[in-house]
Coordinates of C-alpha atoms in Angstrom, one line a residue:
X1 CA 123.0 99.1 7.9
X2 CA 126.7 99.6 8.5
X3 CA 127.2 101.0 5.0
X4 CA 124.4 103.6 5.7
X5 CA 126.1 104.7 8.9
X6 CA 129.5 105.0 7.2
X7 CA 127.9 107.1 4.4
X8 CA 126.4 109.4 7.1
X9 CA 129.8 109.8 8.7
X10 CA 131.4 110.5 5.4
X11 CA 128.7 113.1 4.6
X12 CA 129.2 114.8 8.0
X13 CA 133.0 114.9 7.5
X14 CA 132.6 116.3 4.0
X15 CA 130.3 119.0 5.4
X16 CA 132.9 119.7 8.1
X17 CA 135.7 120.0 5.6
X18 CA 133.7 122.4 3.4
X19 CA 133.0 124.5 6.5
X20 CA 136.6 124.6 7.5
X21 CA 137.8 125.6 4.0
X22 CA 135.2 128.4 4.0
X23 CA 136.2 129.6 7.5
X24 CA 140.0 129.4 6.9
X25 CA 141.6 132.5 8.2
X26 CA 144.2 133.8 10.6
X27 CA 143.3 133.8 14.3
X28 CA 141.3 136.7 15.5
X29 CA 140.1 137.4 19.0
X30 CA 137.6 134.7 20.1
X31 CA 138.1 132.7 16.9
X32 CA 139.8 129.4 16.1
X33 CA 142.7 129.1 13.7
X34 CA 141.9 126.7 10.8
X35 CA 144.8 126.2 8.5
X36 CA 145.5 124.2 5.4
X37 CA 147.4 121.7 7.6
X38 CA 144.2 121.2 9.7
X39 CA 142.2 120.4 6.5
X40 CA 144.8 118.0 5.3
X41 CA 144.9 116.2 8.7
X42 CA 141.2 115.9 8.9
X43 CA 141.1 114.7 5.3
X44 CA 143.7 112.1 6.0
X45 CA 141.8 111.0 9.1
X46 CA 138.6 110.7 7.1
X47 CA 140.3 108.5 4.5
X48 CA 141.9 106.3 7.2
X49 CA 138.5 105.9 9.0
X50 CA 136.8 104.8 5.8
X51 CA 139.5 102.3 5.1
X52 CA 139.9 100.7 8.6
X53 CA 137.0 102.0 10.8
X54 CA 139.0 101.1 13.9
X55 CA 137.7 102.8 17.1
X56 CA 141.2 103.4 18.4
X57 CA 142.2 105.3 15.2
X58 CA 139.0 107.4 15.3
X59 CA 139.4 108.2 19.0
X60 CA 143.0 109.1 18.5
X61 CA 142.1 111.5 15.7
X62 CA 139.4 113.1 17.8
X63 CA 141.9 113.7 20.7
X64 CA 144.5 115.1 18.2
X65 CA 141.9 117.5 16.8
X66 CA 140.9 118.7 20.3
X67 CA 144.5 119.3 21.3
X68 CA 145.9 120.7 18.1
X69 CA 143.1 122.8 16.6
X70 CA 140.7 123.4 19.5
X71 CA 143.6 124.1 21.8
X72 CA 142.3 121.9 24.6
X73 CA 145.3 121.6 27.1
X74 CA 143.3 119.3 29.3
X75 CA 141.1 116.4 28.2
X76 CA 139.3 113.7 30.1
X77 CA 137.4 111.0 28.3
X78 CA 135.2 108.5 30.2
X79 CA 134.0 105.4 28.4
X80 CA 130.7 103.8 29.3
X81 CA 131.1 100.2 30.6
X82 CA 128.3 98.2 32.2
X83 CA 126.3 101.2 33.5
X84 CA 129.4 103.2 34.6
X85 CA 131.6 105.9 33.0
X86 CA 135.2 105.0 33.5
X87 CA 138.4 106.8 32.6
X88 CA 139.6 105.8 29.2
X89 CA 141.9 108.7 28.1
X90 CA 143.4 111.8 29.6
X91 CA 145.7 114.6 28.6
X92 CA 147.3 117.4 30.6
X93 CA 146.2 116.0 34.0
X94 CA 148.6 114.8 36.7
X95 CA 148.4 113.3 40.2
X96 CA 145.0 111.7 40.3
X97 CA 143.4 108.4 41.1
X98 CA 141.6 106.7 38.2
X99 CA 138.8 105.6 40.5
X100 CA 137.9 109.2 41.4
X101 CA 136.6 109.7 37.9
X102 CA 134.3 106.7 37.9
X103 CA 130.7 107.9 37.5
X104 CA 127.5 105.8 37.7
X105 CA 125.1 106.4 34.8
X106 CA 121.8 106.9 36.6
X107 CA 118.5 108.0 35.0
X108 CA 119.1 111.7 35.7
X109 CA 122.5 111.6 34.0
X110 CA 121.4 109.6 31.1
X111 CA 118.4 111.9 30.5
X112 CA 120.5 115.0 30.7
X113 CA 123.2 113.8 28.3
X114 CA 120.6 112.6 25.8
X115 CA 119.3 116.2 25.5
X116 CA 122.8 117.7 24.9
X117 CA 124.0 117.8 21.4
X118 CA 127.0 120.1 21.6
X119 CA 129.7 121.4 24.0
X120 CA 128.3 122.8 27.2
X121 CA 129.5 124.2 30.6
X122 CA 129.8 121.5 33.3
X123 CA 127.5 123.4 35.7
X124 CA 124.6 122.2 33.5
X125 CA 125.3 118.8 35.0
X126 CA 124.9 119.9 38.6
X127 CA 121.5 118.1 39.1
X128 CA 122.8 114.9 37.5
X129 CA 126.3 114.6 39.0
X130 CA 127.4 114.6 42.6
X131 CA 128.6 118.0 43.8
X132 CA 132.1 116.7 44.9
X133 CA 132.6 115.2 41.5
X134 CA 131.9 118.6 39.8
X135 CA 134.2 120.3 42.3
X136 CA 137.0 118.0 41.4
X137 CA 136.5 118.7 37.7
X138 CA 136.6 122.5 38.4
X139 CA 139.8 122.0 40.4
X140 CA 141.4 120.5 37.3
X141 CA 140.1 123.4 35.2
X142 CA 137.8 121.1 33.1
X143 CA 135.0 123.6 32.4
X144 CA 133.1 122.1 29.5
X145 CA 131.7 118.7 28.4
X146 CA 130.1 117.0 25.4
X147 CA 128.7 113.5 25.3
X148 CA 129.4 110.7 22.8
X149 CA 125.8 109.7 22.3
X150 CA 123.9 108.0 19.4
X151 CA 120.4 106.6 19.1
X152 CA 119.7 106.4 22.8
X153 CA 123.1 104.8 23.4
X154 CA 125.6 106.6 25.6
X155 CA 129.2 105.5 24.6
X156 CA 131.2 108.1 26.5
X157 CA 131.7 111.6 27.9
X158 CA 134.4 114.2 27.3
X159 CA 135.5 116.9 29.7
X160 CA 137.8 119.5 28.3
X161 CA 139.6 122.8 29.2
X162 CA 139.9 125.3 26.4
X163 CA 140.3 129.1 26.2
X164 CA 137.4 129.3 23.8
X165 CA 133.8 129.9 24.9
X166 CA 131.2 127.3 24.2
X167 CA 129.1 129.7 22.1
X168 CA 131.9 129.9 19.6
X169 CA 130.2 128.5 16.5
X170 CA 133.3 126.8 15.1
X171 CA 134.0 125.1 18.5
X172 CA 130.4 123.9 18.8
X173 CA 130.4 122.6 15.2
X174 CA 133.7 120.8 15.6
X175 CA 132.9 119.3 19.0
X176 CA 129.5 118.1 17.8
X177 CA 130.9 116.5 14.6
X178 CA 133.8 114.8 16.4
X179 CA 131.4 113.4 19.0
X180 CA 129.1 112.1 16.2
X181 CA 132.0 110.6 14.3
X182 CA 133.2 108.7 17.5
X183 CA 129.7 107.7 18.6
X184 CA 129.0 106.3 15.1
X185 CA 132.2 104.2 15.3
X186 CA 131.2 102.8 18.7
X187 CA 127.7 102.2 17.5
X188 CA 129.0 100.3 14.4
X189 CA 131.3 98.3 16.6
X190 CA 128.5 97.4 19.0
X191 CA 126.2 96.3 16.2
X192 CA 129.0 94.3 14.6
X193 CA 129.6 92.5 17.9
X194 CA 125.8 91.7 18.2
X195 CA 125.8 90.4 14.6
X196 CA 128.9 88.3 15.2
X197 CA 127.3 86.7 18.3
X198 CA 124.1 86.0 16.4
X199 CA 126.0 84.6 13.4
X200 CA 128.0 82.4 15.9
X201 CA 124.8 81.2 17.4
X202 CA 123.3 80.4 14.1
X203 CA 126.5 78.5 13.2
X204 CA 126.4 76.5 16.4
X205 CA 122.7 75.7 15.7
X206 CA 123.5 74.6 12.2
X207 CA 126.3 72.4 13.5
X208 CA 123.8 71.0 16.0
X209 CA 121.4 70.3 13.2
X210 CA 124.0 68.4 11.2
X211 CA 125.0 66.5 14.4
X212 CA 121.5 65.7 15.4
X213 CA 120.4 64.7 11.9
X214 CA 123.0 61.9 11.9
X215 CA 122.4 60.8 15.5
X216 CA 120.0 57.9 16.0
X217 CA 116.9 58.9 18.0
X218 CA 117.1 62.6 17.2
X219 CA 113.7 64.3 17.7
X220 CA 114.0 67.5 15.7
X221 CA 116.4 66.4 12.9
X222 CA 113.9 66.6 10.1
X223 CA 112.5 69.9 11.1
X224 CA 115.6 71.8 12.4
X225 CA 116.2 73.8 9.2
X226 CA 112.6 75.1 9.3
X227 CA 112.8 76.0 13.0
X228 CA 116.0 77.9 12.5
X229 CA 114.3 80.3 10.1
X230 CA 111.7 81.3 12.7
X231 CA 112.6 84.6 14.5
X232 CA 109.4 85.0 16.7
X233 CA 109.0 83.1 19.9
X234 CA 105.2 83.4 19.6
X235 CA 105.5 81.2 16.4
X236 CA 108.4 79.0 17.4
X237 CA 107.2 77.8 20.8
X238 CA 103.7 76.6 19.7
X239 CA 105.3 74.8 16.8
X240 CA 107.8 73.0 19.0
X241 CA 105.1 72.1 21.5
X242 CA 102.9 70.7 18.7
X243 CA 105.8 68.5 17.7
X244 CA 106.3 67.4 21.3
X245 CA 102.6 66.7 21.7
X246 CA 102.6 64.3 18.8
X247 CA 105.9 62.8 19.7
X248 CA 104.7 62.0 23.3
X249 CA 101.2 61.0 22.3
X250 CA 99.5 63.6 24.5
X251 CA 95.7 63.6 24.3
X252 CA 95.5 66.7 26.5
X253 CA 98.1 69.3 27.4
X254 CA 98.6 72.6 29.4
X255 CA 101.8 74.6 29.1
X256 CA 102.9 77.8 30.8
X257 CA 106.3 79.5 30.6
X258 CA 107.7 82.9 31.3
X259 CA 108.0 85.2 28.3
X260 CA 111.0 87.3 27.4
X261 CA 108.8 89.7 25.5
X262 CA 107.8 93.1 27.0
X263 CA 104.3 92.8 25.7
X264 CA 103.4 89.5 27.5
X265 CA 104.1 88.1 31.0
X266 CA 103.8 84.4 30.2
X267 CA 103.3 82.0 27.3
X268 CA 100.2 79.8 27.8
X269 CA 99.5 77.1 25.2
X270 CA 96.8 74.5 25.7
X271 CA 95.5 71.5 23.8
X272 CA 92.1 69.9 24.2
X273 CA 91.4 71.2 27.8
X274 CA 88.7 73.5 29.1
X275 CA 89.2 77.2 30.0
X276 CA 88.9 76.6 33.8
X277 CA 91.7 74.0 33.8
X278 CA 93.9 76.3 31.7
X279 CA 93.3 79.3 33.9
X280 CA 94.1 77.3 37.1
X281 CA 97.5 76.2 35.8
X282 CA 98.3 79.7 34.5
X283 CA 97.2 81.4 37.8
X284 CA 99.2 78.9 39.9
X285 CA 102.3 78.9 37.8
X286 CA 104.6 80.6 40.3
X287 CA 103.5 78.2 43.1
X288 CA 103.9 75.1 41.0
X289 CA 107.3 75.7 39.6
X290 CA 108.6 76.1 43.2
X291 CA 106.9 73.0 44.4
X292 CA 107.6 70.6 41.5
X293 CA 111.3 69.5 41.1
X294 CA 112.8 69.8 37.6
X295 CA 112.4 66.7 35.5
X296 CA 110.3 65.0 38.2
X297 CA 106.9 63.8 37.1
X298 CA 104.1 64.5 39.6
X299 CA 100.8 62.6 39.6
X300 CA 98.0 65.2 39.8
X301 CA 95.9 62.8 41.9
X302 CA 98.6 62.9 44.6
X303 CA 97.3 65.6 47.0
X304 CA 100.5 65.6 49.1
X305 CA 102.7 66.4 46.1
X306 CA 100.4 68.9 44.4
X307 CA 99.3 70.7 47.6
X308 CA 95.9 70.4 49.2
X309 CA 94.5 73.8 48.1
X310 CA 95.3 73.2 44.4
X311 CA 94.2 69.6 44.6
X312 CA 90.8 70.7 45.8
X313 CA 90.5 73.2 43.0
X314 CA 91.4 70.7 40.3
X315 CA 88.8 68.2 41.7
X316 CA 86.1 70.8 41.5
X317 CA 86.5 71.0 37.7
X318 CA 84.0 68.9 35.8
X319 CA 85.7 66.4 33.4
X320 CA 89.1 67.4 34.6
X321 CA 91.4 64.8 32.8
X322 CA 95.1 65.9 33.2
X323 CA 97.1 63.2 34.9
X324 CA 100.7 64.3 35.1
X325 CA 102.7 67.5 35.8
X326 CA 106.4 68.4 35.4
X327 CA 108.7 71.3 34.9
X328 CA 111.1 71.9 32.0
X329 CA 114.2 74.1 31.9
X330 CA 113.6 77.4 30.1
X331 CA 115.8 80.3 28.9
X332 CA 117.0 82.7 31.5
X333 CA 117.5 80.0 34.2
X334 CA 113.8 79.8 34.6
X335 CA 111.2 76.9 34.4
X336 CA 108.2 76.1 32.2
X337 CA 105.2 74.1 33.5
X338 CA 103.8 71.1 31.5
X339 CA 100.7 69.1 32.4
X340 CA 99.3 66.3 30.2
X341 CA 97.4 63.1 29.7
X342 CA 98.3 60.5 27.2
X343 CA 98.9 56.8 26.3
X344 CA 102.7 56.7 27.1
X345 CA 104.1 55.7 30.5
X346 CA 105.7 58.6 32.5
X347 CA 109.2 57.3 32.2
X348 CA 109.0 57.2 28.4
X349 CA 107.6 60.7 28.4
X350 CA 110.4 61.9 30.6
X351 CA 113.1 60.5 28.3
X352 CA 111.5 62.3 25.3
X353 CA 111.3 65.5 27.3
X354 CA 115.0 65.3 28.1
X355 CA 115.7 64.9 24.4
X356 CA 113.3 67.8 23.6
X357 CA 115.0 70.0 26.1
X358 CA 118.5 69.3 24.7
X359 CA 117.5 70.1 21.1
X360 CA 114.7 72.7 21.5
X361 CA 116.2 74.9 24.2
X362 CA 119.1 76.3 22.1
X363 CA 116.5 77.3 19.4
X364 CA 114.3 79.1 22.0
X365 CA 117.3 80.8 23.6
X366 CA 118.5 82.1 20.2
X367 CA 115.1 83.5 19.4
X368 CA 114.6 85.2 22.8
X369 CA 118.1 86.8 22.5
X370 CA 117.1 88.1 19.1
X371 CA 113.9 89.5 20.5
X372 CA 115.6 91.2 23.4
X373 CA 118.0 93.0 20.9
X374 CA 115.0 93.9 18.7
X375 CA 113.0 95.1 21.7
X376 CA 115.8 97.5 22.7
X377 CA 115.9 98.9 19.2
X378 CA 112.2 99.6 19.4
X379 CA 112.1 101.3 22.8
X380 CA 112.5 105.1 23.6
X381 CA 115.4 105.4 26.0
X382 CA 113.8 108.3 28.0
X383 CA 110.1 107.2 28.4
X384 CA 110.3 103.4 28.0
X385 CA 107.4 103.5 25.5
X386 CA 107.9 102.4 21.9
X387 CA 109.8 104.7 19.6
X388 CA 109.0 106.2 16.2
X389 CA 110.6 103.3 14.4
X390 CA 108.3 100.8 16.1
X391 CA 105.3 103.2 15.4
X392 CA 106.1 103.1 11.7
X393 CA 106.1 99.3 11.7
X394 CA 103.0 98.9 13.8
X395 CA 100.9 101.5 12.0
X396 CA 101.4 99.6 8.7
X397 CA 100.6 96.2 10.4
X398 CA 97.5 97.5 12.1
X399 CA 96.3 99.5 9.1
X400 CA 96.6 96.4 6.8
X401 CA 94.7 94.3 9.3
X402 CA 91.9 96.9 9.7
X403 CA 91.6 97.1 5.9
X404 CA 91.6 93.4 5.4
X405 CA 88.9 92.7 8.0
X406 CA 86.9 95.9 7.4
X407 CA 87.5 97.2 11.0
X408 CA 88.1 100.6 12.5
X409 CA 91.5 101.8 13.4
X410 CA 92.0 105.0 15.4
X411 CA 95.2 107.1 15.6
X412 CA 95.7 109.8 18.3
X413 CA 98.5 112.3 18.5
X414 CA 99.3 113.9 21.9
X415 CA 101.2 117.2 22.3
X416 CA 102.3 118.3 25.8
X417 CA 101.3 121.9 26.1
X418 CA 104.0 124.5 26.9
X419 CA 106.8 121.9 27.5
X420 CA 109.4 124.5 26.3
X421 CA 108.2 126.9 29.0
X422 CA 108.5 124.2 31.7
X423 CA 112.0 123.4 30.4
X424 CA 112.9 127.1 30.6
X425 CA 111.5 127.6 34.1
X426 CA 112.3 124.4 35.8
X427 CA 115.1 122.9 33.7
X428 CA 115.4 120.1 31.2
X429 CA 115.4 117.5 34.0
X430 CA 111.9 118.5 35.0
X431 CA 110.9 118.4 31.3
X432 CA 112.3 114.9 31.0
X433 CA 110.5 113.8 34.2
X434 CA 107.3 115.1 32.8
X435 CA 107.8 113.2 29.6
X436 CA 108.4 110.0 31.6
X437 CA 105.3 110.7 33.8
X438 CA 103.0 111.3 30.8
X439 CA 104.3 108.1 29.1
X440 CA 103.5 106.1 32.2
X441 CA 100.0 107.5 32.4
X442 CA 99.4 106.7 28.8
X443 CA 100.6 103.1 29.3
X444 CA 98.4 102.7 32.3
X445 CA 95.3 104.0 30.5
X446 CA 95.2 101.9 27.4
X447 CA 94.2 98.4 26.5
X448 CA 96.7 95.6 26.0
X449 CA 96.4 95.7 22.2
X450 CA 96.9 99.5 21.9
X451 CA 100.3 100.8 20.9
X452 CA 101.8 103.8 22.7
X453 CA 104.9 105.4 21.1
X454 CA 106.9 108.6 21.3
X455 CA 106.5 110.4 18.0
X456 CA 109.3 112.9 18.7
X457 CA 110.0 115.7 21.1
X458 CA 106.9 116.4 23.1
X459 CA 104.6 114.4 20.9
X460 CA 103.2 110.8 21.6
X461 CA 101.1 108.6 19.4
X462 CA 98.5 106.0 20.2
X463 CA 97.3 103.3 17.8
X464 CA 93.9 101.9 18.8
X465 CA 92.7 98.9 16.8
X466 CA 88.9 98.3 16.5
X467 CA 88.0 101.7 17.9
X468 CA 85.3 103.9 16.5
X469 CA 84.8 107.7 16.8
X470 CA 82.5 107.5 19.8
X471 CA 85.0 105.4 21.8
X472 CA 87.9 107.8 20.7
X473 CA 86.0 110.8 22.1
X474 CA 85.4 109.1 25.4
X475 CA 89.0 108.1 25.7
X476 CA 90.3 111.6 24.9
X477 CA 88.0 113.1 27.5
X478 CA 89.0 110.5 30.1
X479 CA 92.8 110.9 29.5
X480 CA 92.7 114.7 29.7
X481 CA 90.7 114.5 32.9
X482 CA 93.2 112.1 34.5
X483 CA 96.1 114.4 33.5
X484 CA 94.4 117.4 35.0
X485 CA 94.3 115.4 38.3
X486 CA 97.8 114.1 38.1
X487 CA 100.3 116.9 38.5
X488 CA 104.0 116.1 38.2
X489 CA 105.7 115.5 41.5
X490 CA 109.0 117.5 41.1
X491 CA 112.1 115.8 42.4
X492 CA 113.1 119.2 43.8
X493 CA 109.8 119.4 45.7
X494 CA 106.4 120.9 44.8
X495 CA 104.0 120.1 42.0
X496 CA 103.7 121.1 38.3
X497 CA 100.3 120.9 36.7
X498 CA 100.2 120.5 32.9
X499 CA 97.9 119.7 30.1
X500 CA 97.9 118.0 26.7
X501 CA 96.3 118.7 23.3
X502 CA 95.0 115.7 21.4
X503 CA 94.2 115.2 17.7
X504 CA 92.5 112.0 16.5
X505 CA 91.4 110.3 13.3
X506 CA 89.7 107.0 12.4
X507 CA 90.0 104.7 9.5
X508 CA 88.0 104.4 7.2
X509 CA 85.8 107.5 7.9
X510 CA 88.7 110.0 7.9
X511 CA 91.3 108.4 5.6
X512 CA 91.8 105.6 3.2
X513 CA 95.6 105.2 3.5
X514 CA 98.3 105.4 6.3
X515 CA 99.7 108.8 5.2
X516 CA 96.2 110.3 5.1
X517 CA 95.3 108.9 8.5
X518 CA 98.5 110.4 10.1
X519 CA 97.8 113.7 8.3
X520 CA 94.2 113.8 9.5
X521 CA 95.2 113.2 13.1
X522 CA 97.9 115.9 12.8
X523 CA 95.3 118.4 11.4
X524 CA 93.0 117.6 14.3
X525 CA 95.9 118.2 16.7
X526 CA 96.6 121.6 15.1
X527 CA 93.0 122.5 15.5
X528 CA 93.0 121.5 19.2
X529 CA 96.1 123.6 19.9
X530 CA 94.7 126.6 18.0
X531 CA 91.6 126.6 20.2
X532 CA 93.4 127.3 23.4
X533 CA 95.2 124.0 24.1
X534 CA 94.1 121.5 26.7
X535 CA 91.6 120.5 24.0
X536 CA 90.9 117.3 22.0
X537 CA 89.5 117.2 18.5
X538 CA 88.5 114.5 16.1
X539 CA 89.2 115.1 12.5
X540 CA 86.7 116.9 10.3
X541 CA 87.2 117.6 6.6
X542 CA 87.3 121.4 7.1
X543 CA 90.4 121.0 9.3
X544 CA 92.4 120.4 6.1
X545 CA 91.5 123.8 4.7
X546 CA 93.8 126.0 6.7
X547 CA 93.7 129.7 6.2

């Protein structure tokens, strides 16, 4: 991955050098002087960056370029740190307090900066930054800004003073390329840190495996290497519990734990118990983890310890046969709930649970950390729905499942009508607010196994497993009706009504492969927009024969 990013940076810099050589000329009014010296400096910087890749070197080269070739006599660079932008570098500014430049990265600011890809006047930040903050920047003569932003990650923000206007094409090109170069360096550094942490974690777990395999009485020694290869908590936790069940001789078991995944609230695993018993433990999870002390076994026949209301519920269940209940430490300083019946005495079970916790918990923590990082990489930063990368993964998975089991698979593409007009009239912040609002409505309107993702710009996708054409039509009509009754509540006051156009296609009727399914849904969307917008269309063969 890192090699690909470095190649991208190299390609961008080569394009920059080619542009500089073509534009090399003496200074004219409103233009920037680009000499052979500038080309040589940038070439030296590119070679140095490829060799070392140190953020300090790249940042220094960016600052030098701003001062020497873009004639920025004042520079302020704020680095993102734990949700705040803090002063990291300055040039040409005197008599100031570092704290006065600290800026909280709220949703408005993050959304605004994510939509800016080049140098812009600071007054474009007036709805995202406090007025007194902007006044201070203006007092210092800092008239322009450009963000250091990559893949939904904000790494920093530059404020500069230059005699050139932001519409100068060379200035815009240079600022954008420099910002990309620096943001890529920060991104690589961040990814390398995450990889290093993960590698350290794996090393510690491998060390644990070696230690446990030689320690008498180790529970997981023989299975540790296999468990280390599992990267999905939905696979790892059931396997660990199956091992625990056999080790402790449970004849019946109910287990409930909080999930670190965004697509499920709790993990519930049951063995040889009826649905009513399982549901009661799941529904009363929050109550029980507060009532039952950690590593303290509770007899479920003890009304005082269990609580009279729950005790009565349990006794109403026919053939209820769980005898004991305890809590187990769980990642994130939380607790899991375990109830069972078996042939071992409680003290023996408790000893084995303590061993299980010591050996299994590091494995579960490692996997949940891995899933959190993966979850972030699959989430759209503006709308909190899944991103295009996740869509690509899931459409393959769901299509293969539908094909294997001969089931329907529906794909819908949504396009917000006239979003550009809303941006032009009300500003990009209103447009971003609308995108977030529509994403929320979609999430609230679908089933738990449906997949909502942002396809790009003003387009969203919805993958609907086991959904035929009649159900797709009903859903499209229902979602358009809801949107027509759900105007956007503007932060500045007032309401903005809007509509969407929808195109849909269903496997296997409309397509026999993934590309054909996406294309069919896209053709249906074009048909919907061509018929006046605020329309929904399911694919028909004639839609592919465009005039």
